[in-house]
Structures are given as structure tokens and as C-alpha cells.
PDB file of C-alpha atoms in Angstrom:
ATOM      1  CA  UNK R   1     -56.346 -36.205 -10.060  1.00 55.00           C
ATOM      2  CA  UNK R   2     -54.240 -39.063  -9.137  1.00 63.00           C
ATOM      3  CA  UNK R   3     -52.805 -38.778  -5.528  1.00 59.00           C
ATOM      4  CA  UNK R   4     -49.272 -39.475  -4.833  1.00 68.00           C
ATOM      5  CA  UNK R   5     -49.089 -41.581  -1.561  1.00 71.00           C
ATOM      6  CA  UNK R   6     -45.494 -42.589  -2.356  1.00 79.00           C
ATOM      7  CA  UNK R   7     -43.261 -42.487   1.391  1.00 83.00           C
ATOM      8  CA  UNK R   8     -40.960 -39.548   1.371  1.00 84.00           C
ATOM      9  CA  UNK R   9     -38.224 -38.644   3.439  1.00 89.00           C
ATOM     10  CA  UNK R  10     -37.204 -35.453   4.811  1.00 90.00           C
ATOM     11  CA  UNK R  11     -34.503 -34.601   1.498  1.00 90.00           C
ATOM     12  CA  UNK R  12     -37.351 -35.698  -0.910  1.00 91.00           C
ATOM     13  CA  UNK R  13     -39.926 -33.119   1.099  1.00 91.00           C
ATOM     14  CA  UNK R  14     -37.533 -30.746   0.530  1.00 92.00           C
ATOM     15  CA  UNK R  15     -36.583 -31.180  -3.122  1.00 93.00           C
ATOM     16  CA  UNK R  16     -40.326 -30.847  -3.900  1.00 92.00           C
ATOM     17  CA  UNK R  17     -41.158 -28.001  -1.813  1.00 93.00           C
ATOM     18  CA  UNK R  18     -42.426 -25.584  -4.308  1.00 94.00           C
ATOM     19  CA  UNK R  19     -41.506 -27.026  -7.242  1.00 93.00           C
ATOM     20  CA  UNK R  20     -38.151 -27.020  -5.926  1.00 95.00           C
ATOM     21  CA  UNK R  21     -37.368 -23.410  -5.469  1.00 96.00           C
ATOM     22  CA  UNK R  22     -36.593 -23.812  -1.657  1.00 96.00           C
ATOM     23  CA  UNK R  23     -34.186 -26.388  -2.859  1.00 96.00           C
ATOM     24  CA  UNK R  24     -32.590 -24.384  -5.605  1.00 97.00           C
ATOM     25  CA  UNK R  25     -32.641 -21.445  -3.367  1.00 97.00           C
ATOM     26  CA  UNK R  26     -30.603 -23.292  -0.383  1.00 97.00           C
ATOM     27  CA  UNK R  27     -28.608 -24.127  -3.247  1.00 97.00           C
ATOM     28  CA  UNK R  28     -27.836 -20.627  -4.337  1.00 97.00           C
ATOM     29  CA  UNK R  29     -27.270 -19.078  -0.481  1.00 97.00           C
ATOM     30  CA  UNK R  30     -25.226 -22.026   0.058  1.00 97.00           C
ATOM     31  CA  UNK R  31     -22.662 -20.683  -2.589  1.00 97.00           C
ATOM     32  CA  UNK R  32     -23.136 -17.400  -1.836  1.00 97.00           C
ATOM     33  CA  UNK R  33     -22.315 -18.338   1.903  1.00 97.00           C
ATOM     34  CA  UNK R  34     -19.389 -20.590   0.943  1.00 97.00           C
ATOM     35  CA  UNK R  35     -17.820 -17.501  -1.302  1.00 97.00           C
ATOM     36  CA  UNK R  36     -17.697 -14.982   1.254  1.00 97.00           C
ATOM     37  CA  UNK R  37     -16.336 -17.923   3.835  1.00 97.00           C
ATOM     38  CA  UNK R  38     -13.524 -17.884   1.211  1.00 97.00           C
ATOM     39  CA  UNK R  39     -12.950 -14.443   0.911  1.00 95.00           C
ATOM     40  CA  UNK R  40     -13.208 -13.461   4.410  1.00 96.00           C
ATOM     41  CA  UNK R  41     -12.079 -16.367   6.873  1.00 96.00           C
ATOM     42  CA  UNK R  42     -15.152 -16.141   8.904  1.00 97.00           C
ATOM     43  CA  UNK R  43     -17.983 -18.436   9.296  1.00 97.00           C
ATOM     44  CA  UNK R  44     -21.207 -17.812   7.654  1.00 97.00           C
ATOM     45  CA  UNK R  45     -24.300 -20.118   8.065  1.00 98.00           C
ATOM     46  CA  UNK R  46     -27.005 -21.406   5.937  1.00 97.00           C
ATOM     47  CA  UNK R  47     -30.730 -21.833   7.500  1.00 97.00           C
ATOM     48  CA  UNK R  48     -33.696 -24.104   6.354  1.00 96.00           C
ATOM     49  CA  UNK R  49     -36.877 -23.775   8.884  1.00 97.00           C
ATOM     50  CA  UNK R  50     -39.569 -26.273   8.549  1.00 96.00           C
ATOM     51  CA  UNK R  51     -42.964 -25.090   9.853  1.00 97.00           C
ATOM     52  CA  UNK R  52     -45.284 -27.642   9.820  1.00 96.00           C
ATOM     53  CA  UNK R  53     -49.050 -26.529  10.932  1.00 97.00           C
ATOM     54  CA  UNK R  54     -52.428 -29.390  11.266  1.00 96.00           C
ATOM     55  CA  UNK R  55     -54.760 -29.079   8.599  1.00 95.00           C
ATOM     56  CA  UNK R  56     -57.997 -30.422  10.278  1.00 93.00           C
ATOM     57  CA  UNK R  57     -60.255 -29.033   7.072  1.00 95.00           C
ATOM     58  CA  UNK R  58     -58.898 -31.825   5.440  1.00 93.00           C
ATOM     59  CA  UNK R  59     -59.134 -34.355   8.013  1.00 92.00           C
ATOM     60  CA  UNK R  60     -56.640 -35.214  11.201  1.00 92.00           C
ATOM     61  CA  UNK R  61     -53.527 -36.044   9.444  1.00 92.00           C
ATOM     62  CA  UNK R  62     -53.408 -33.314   6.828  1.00 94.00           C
ATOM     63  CA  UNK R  63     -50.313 -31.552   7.391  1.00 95.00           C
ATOM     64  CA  UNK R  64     -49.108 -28.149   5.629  1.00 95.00           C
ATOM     65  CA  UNK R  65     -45.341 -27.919   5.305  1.00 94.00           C
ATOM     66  CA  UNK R  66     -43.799 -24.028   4.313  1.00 96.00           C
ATOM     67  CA  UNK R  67     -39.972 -23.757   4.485  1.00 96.00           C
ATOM     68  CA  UNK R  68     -38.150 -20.694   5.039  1.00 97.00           C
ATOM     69  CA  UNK R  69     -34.512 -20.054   4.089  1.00 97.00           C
ATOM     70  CA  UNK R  70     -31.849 -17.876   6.229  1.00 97.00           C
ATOM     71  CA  UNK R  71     -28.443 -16.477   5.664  1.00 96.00           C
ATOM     72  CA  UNK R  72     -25.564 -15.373   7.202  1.00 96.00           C
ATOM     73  CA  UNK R  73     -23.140 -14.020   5.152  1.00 96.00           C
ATOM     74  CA  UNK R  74     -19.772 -12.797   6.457  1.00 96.00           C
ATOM     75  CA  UNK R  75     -18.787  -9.537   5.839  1.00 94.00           C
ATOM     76  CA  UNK R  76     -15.439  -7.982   5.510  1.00 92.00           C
ATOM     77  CA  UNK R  77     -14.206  -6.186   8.063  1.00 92.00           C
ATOM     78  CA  UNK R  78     -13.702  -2.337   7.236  1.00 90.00           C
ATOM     79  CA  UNK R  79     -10.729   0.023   8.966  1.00 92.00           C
ATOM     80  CA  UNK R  80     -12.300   2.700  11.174  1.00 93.00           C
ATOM     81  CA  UNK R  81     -10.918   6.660  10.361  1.00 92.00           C
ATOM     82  CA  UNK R  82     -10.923   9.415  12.825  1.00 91.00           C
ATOM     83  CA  UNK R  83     -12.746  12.529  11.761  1.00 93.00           C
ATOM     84  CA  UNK R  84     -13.692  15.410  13.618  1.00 91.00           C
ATOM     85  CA  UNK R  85     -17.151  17.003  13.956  1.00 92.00           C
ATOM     86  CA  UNK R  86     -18.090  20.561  13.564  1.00 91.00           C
ATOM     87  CA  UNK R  87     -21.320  22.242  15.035  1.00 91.00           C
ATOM     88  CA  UNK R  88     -23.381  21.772  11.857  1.00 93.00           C
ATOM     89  CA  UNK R  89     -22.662  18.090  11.543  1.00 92.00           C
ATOM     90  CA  UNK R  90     -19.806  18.571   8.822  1.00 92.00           C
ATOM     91  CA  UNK R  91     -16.619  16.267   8.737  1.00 92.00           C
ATOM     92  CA  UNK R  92     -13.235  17.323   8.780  1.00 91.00           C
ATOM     93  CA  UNK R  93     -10.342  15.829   9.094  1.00 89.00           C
ATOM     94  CA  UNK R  94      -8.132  17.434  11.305  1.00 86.00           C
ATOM     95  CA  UNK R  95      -9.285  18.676  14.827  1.00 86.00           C
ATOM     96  CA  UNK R  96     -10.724  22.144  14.653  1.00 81.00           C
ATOM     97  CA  UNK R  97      -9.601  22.873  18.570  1.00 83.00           C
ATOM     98  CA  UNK R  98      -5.861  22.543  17.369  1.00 82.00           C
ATOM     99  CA  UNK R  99      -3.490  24.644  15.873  1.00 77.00           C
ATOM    100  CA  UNK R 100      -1.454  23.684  12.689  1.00 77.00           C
ATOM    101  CA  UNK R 101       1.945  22.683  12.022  1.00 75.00           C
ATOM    102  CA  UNK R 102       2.322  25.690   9.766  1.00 75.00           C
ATOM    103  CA  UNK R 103       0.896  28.438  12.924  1.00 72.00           C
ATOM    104  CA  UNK R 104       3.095  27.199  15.480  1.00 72.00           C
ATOM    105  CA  UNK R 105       5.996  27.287  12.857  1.00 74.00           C
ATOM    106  CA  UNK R 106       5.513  30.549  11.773  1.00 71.00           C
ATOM    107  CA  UNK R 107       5.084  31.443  15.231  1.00 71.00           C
ATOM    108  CA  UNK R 108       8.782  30.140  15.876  1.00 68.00           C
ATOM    109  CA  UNK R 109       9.587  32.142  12.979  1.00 69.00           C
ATOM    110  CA  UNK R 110       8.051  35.346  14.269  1.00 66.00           C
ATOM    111  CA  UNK R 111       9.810  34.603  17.597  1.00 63.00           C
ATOM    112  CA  UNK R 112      13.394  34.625  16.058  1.00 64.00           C
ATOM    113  CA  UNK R 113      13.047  37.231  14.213  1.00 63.00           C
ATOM    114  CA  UNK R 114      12.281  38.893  17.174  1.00 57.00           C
ATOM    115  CA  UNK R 115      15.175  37.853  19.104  1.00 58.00           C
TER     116      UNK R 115
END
């Protein structure tokens, strides 16, 4: 096995981090990131962690290098709606505690009549 002491810099370390899927992966979240920047005028952001931990097993300047990728994506923003909640959890959408537009004009109906 030959061994590859060849200087590299912190793009190259990168680029060959397993096999290049940390790479292609920034890669991917990057456009992901940059689409939904596009669509929703907020900022996203686009993470690459480093971790680099001593390897003393294989003598005192063995490193091991494991990169982790992280996201932010900006979401839209949704409009709230009222609703109103009965006793058993159930969604309606006017309020239950008052009356109708039809009751109260029948009730001024009623009342004419009366008159």
C-alpha cells in the first residue's frame, strides 16, 4: 500500500473526506439552502463541523478527521386561523358561546311581529 504524504490544505481535506460525499453533500444543502433563500427572503445557513480527535494507536501525530454537515433551511411563513374549541377537543369555526346572525334576526323578526 503506497502512502500518500502529499501536503493538503483544508479544501483538499474536505474534497476527499469520504470519497467526497461530505463534499457533494455540502454541495447539495448548499442549493437546497440557496432555493428556499430565493423563495422566501430569509436567510438560511449552511454548516460544515470538523472534529478532529488524536489517534495515539498509531503513533503521536495520527489524527482522525469526521465532518458533519448542518442546515438551516428557511421556511415559509404560514397565516394563523382562529378556531374555537369544544369540550372533546373538536374544532369549529365559529364560537360556540355566541349566538348567530340568523337567531338574533329572527329574534327581531319575532319582536315586530309582536309589536
Amino acid at each position: 500500500m503506497k502512502v500518500d504524504n502529499t501536503r493538503m490544505d483544508g479544501l483538499g481535506l474536505v474534497a476527499g473526506i469520504d470519497g467526497g460525499a461530505v463534499a457533494y453533500g455540502f454541495s447539495c444543502q448548499l442549493a437546497e439552502v440557496v432555493k428556499a433563500v430565493k423563495e422566501t427572503g430569509k436567510k438560511g445557513k449552511v454548516s460544515i463541523t470538523l472534529t478532529v480527535d488524536p489517534l495515539p494507536k498509531f503513533g503521536e501525530s495520527a489524527v482522525a478527521i469526521k465532518a458533519n454537515l448542518a442546515l438551516s433551511v428557511p421556511r415559509p411563513d404560514y397565516k394563523q386561523m382562529v378556531k374555537f374549541a369544544l369540550d372533546d377537543g373538536t374544532l369549529i369555526g365559529d364560537d360556540p358561546k355566541q349566538r348567530k346572525f340568523e337567531e338574533i334576526s329572527n329574534s327581531f323578526k319575532q319582536e315586530e311581529k309582536v309589536i
